[in-house]
């Protein structure tokens, strides 16, 4: 997402003359938009009843004021059963429910009414296989001296499956996100490995003994897979072989004023969450 400020007031001190010039710099601006963080994740082994949706507005880069959205009406509907789950405004930008009923293969509709405008989005809840093993070695990665983690699972045979993996260490600023599908692995046991290449980013250190890696694996819809593919490309930077950053639109549509679209995405997933300590 790109947020811009209309102008920057810059002070330049000219050493040779001792004078100070005030320079107004005009920069590109963008419409302030609703930002939707609506990931309804049904973690295996839980009821999935407790869910949170966060709403805020986009901000100019140097703006430090709170952008939490309050006063919106937020509901999620199971399209098959018609059951409506109302999310309560907590007056801090979060909207919560403790009554959500997750259902595999069901399609859900998010509806947000904010500032007199109506936003809607749809997504389908897809299953995720059980993780059957997690182990580490140095044999399969790009660097034969770097530790990689292996997540083992068996893909569902009769489904077109798409996956999102998130790997996160407490010391890292951002998690690593990866997507996968079963085009070439349908119904087979899969050994998905994760390695941090020391050459990729000097700020991110390779996996070391004692590191705790929090891993989440999501069964996702194809539309969300396509969206995340673009997002991950944008996170890669703008090198000679990298994607050029663009305004990535999610699935939240403003039915009142389509030009005033929202940022973010509404997703519903079944999820595995595990932690692994590197030895």
Tab-separated table of C-alpha atoms in Angstrom, residues 39-131:
chain	number	residue	atom	x	y	z
A	39	UNK	CA	-8.301	-12.834	8.572
A	40	UNK	CA	-10.686	-15.330	10.143
A	41	UNK	CA	-8.359	-18.239	10.877
A	42	UNK	CA	-9.758	-21.467	12.302
A	43	UNK	CA	-6.803	-22.998	14.092
A	44	UNK	CA	-6.911	-26.779	14.227
A	45	UNK	CA	-7.862	-28.012	17.670
A	46	UNK	CA	-9.908	-24.918	18.552
A	47	UNK	CA	-13.562	-23.980	18.104
A	48	UNK	CA	-12.687	-20.950	15.993
A	49	UNK	CA	-15.425	-18.945	17.730
A	50	UNK	CA	-13.217	-15.992	18.736
A	51	UNK	CA	-12.319	-13.761	15.809
A	52	UNK	CA	-11.053	-10.196	15.358
A	53	UNK	CA	-11.328	-7.762	12.461
A	54	UNK	CA	-9.264	-4.558	12.484
A	55	UNK	CA	-10.213	-1.382	10.624
A	56	UNK	CA	-8.120	1.730	10.141
A	57	UNK	CA	-7.488	4.328	7.494
A	58	UNK	CA	-4.397	4.757	5.360
A	59	UNK	CA	-2.128	7.604	6.444
A	60	UNK	CA	0.486	9.988	5.128
A	61	UNK	CA	3.949	8.566	5.728
A	62	UNK	CA	4.934	11.046	8.454
A	63	UNK	CA	1.533	11.149	10.154
A	64	UNK	CA	1.758	9.686	13.674
A	65	UNK	CA	-1.863	10.188	14.679
A	66	UNK	CA	-4.107	7.197	15.377
A	67	UNK	CA	-6.043	6.015	12.340
A	68	UNK	CA	-8.231	3.454	14.091
A	69	UNK	CA	-11.727	3.297	12.646
A	70	UNK	CA	-14.593	3.276	15.144
A	71	UNK	CA	-18.335	3.421	14.651
A	72	UNK	CA	-18.469	0.994	11.713
A	73	UNK	CA	-20.997	-1.811	11.396
A	74	UNK	CA	-19.267	-5.126	10.725
A	75	UNK	CA	-20.905	-8.481	9.974
A	76	UNK	CA	-19.875	-11.798	8.438
A	77	UNK	CA	-22.514	-14.047	6.869
A	78	UNK	CA	-22.381	-17.748	6.035
A	79	UNK	CA	-23.807	-17.696	2.510
A	80	UNK	CA	-25.073	-21.299	2.696
A	81	UNK	CA	-26.916	-21.084	6.024
A	82	UNK	CA	-27.656	-17.358	6.139
A	83	UNK	CA	-26.273	-17.154	9.691
A	84	UNK	CA	-24.999	-13.656	10.491
A	85	UNK	CA	-22.131	-13.043	12.910
A	86	UNK	CA	-22.006	-9.489	14.267
A	87	UNK	CA	-18.666	-8.021	15.292
A	88	UNK	CA	-18.709	-5.637	18.262
A	89	UNK	CA	-16.872	-2.321	18.084
A	90	UNK	CA	-14.199	-2.210	20.801
A	91	UNK	CA	-13.583	1.523	20.156
A	92	UNK	CA	-9.910	0.945	19.345
A	93	UNK	CA	-10.151	-0.103	15.701
A	94	UNK	CA	-10.890	-3.744	16.521
A	95	UNK	CA	-14.219	-5.513	16.069
A	96	UNK	CA	-14.696	-8.853	17.809
A	97	UNK	CA	-17.025	-11.820	18.047
A	98	UNK	CA	-17.042	-14.942	20.204
A	99	UNK	CA	-19.799	-16.699	18.257
A	100	UNK	CA	-18.265	-17.333	14.835
A	101	UNK	CA	-18.987	-20.809	13.467
A	102	UNK	CA	-16.307	-21.986	11.006
A	103	UNK	CA	-17.430	-24.413	8.318
A	104	UNK	CA	-15.122	-25.985	5.751
A	105	UNK	CA	-15.953	-25.236	2.105
A	106	UNK	CA	-18.493	-22.587	3.161
A	107	UNK	CA	-18.370	-19.182	1.500
A	108	UNK	CA	-18.608	-16.187	3.813
A	109	UNK	CA	-19.460	-12.560	3.045
A	110	UNK	CA	-17.963	-9.665	4.981
A	111	UNK	CA	-20.027	-6.467	5.098
A	112	UNK	CA	-18.724	-3.175	6.490
A	113	UNK	CA	-20.790	0.015	6.670
A	114	UNK	CA	-18.562	3.023	7.347
A	115	UNK	CA	-19.064	6.740	6.707
A	116	UNK	CA	-22.281	6.022	4.838
A	117	UNK	CA	-20.576	3.630	2.408
A	118	UNK	CA	-20.913	-0.153	2.155
A	119	UNK	CA	-17.976	-2.501	1.581
A	120	UNK	CA	-18.380	-6.218	0.842
A	121	UNK	CA	-15.997	-9.138	0.270
A	122	UNK	CA	-16.282	-12.910	-0.105
A	123	UNK	CA	-13.980	-15.831	0.572
A	124	UNK	CA	-14.307	-19.606	0.951
A	125	UNK	CA	-12.882	-21.598	3.864
A	126	UNK	CA	-10.516	-24.297	2.636
A	127	UNK	CA	-9.089	-27.165	4.719
A	128	UNK	CA	-5.437	-27.553	5.606
A	129	UNK	CA	-3.667	-30.924	6.026
A	130	UNK	CA	-2.165	-31.974	9.335
A	131	UNK	CA	1.552	-31.350	9.748
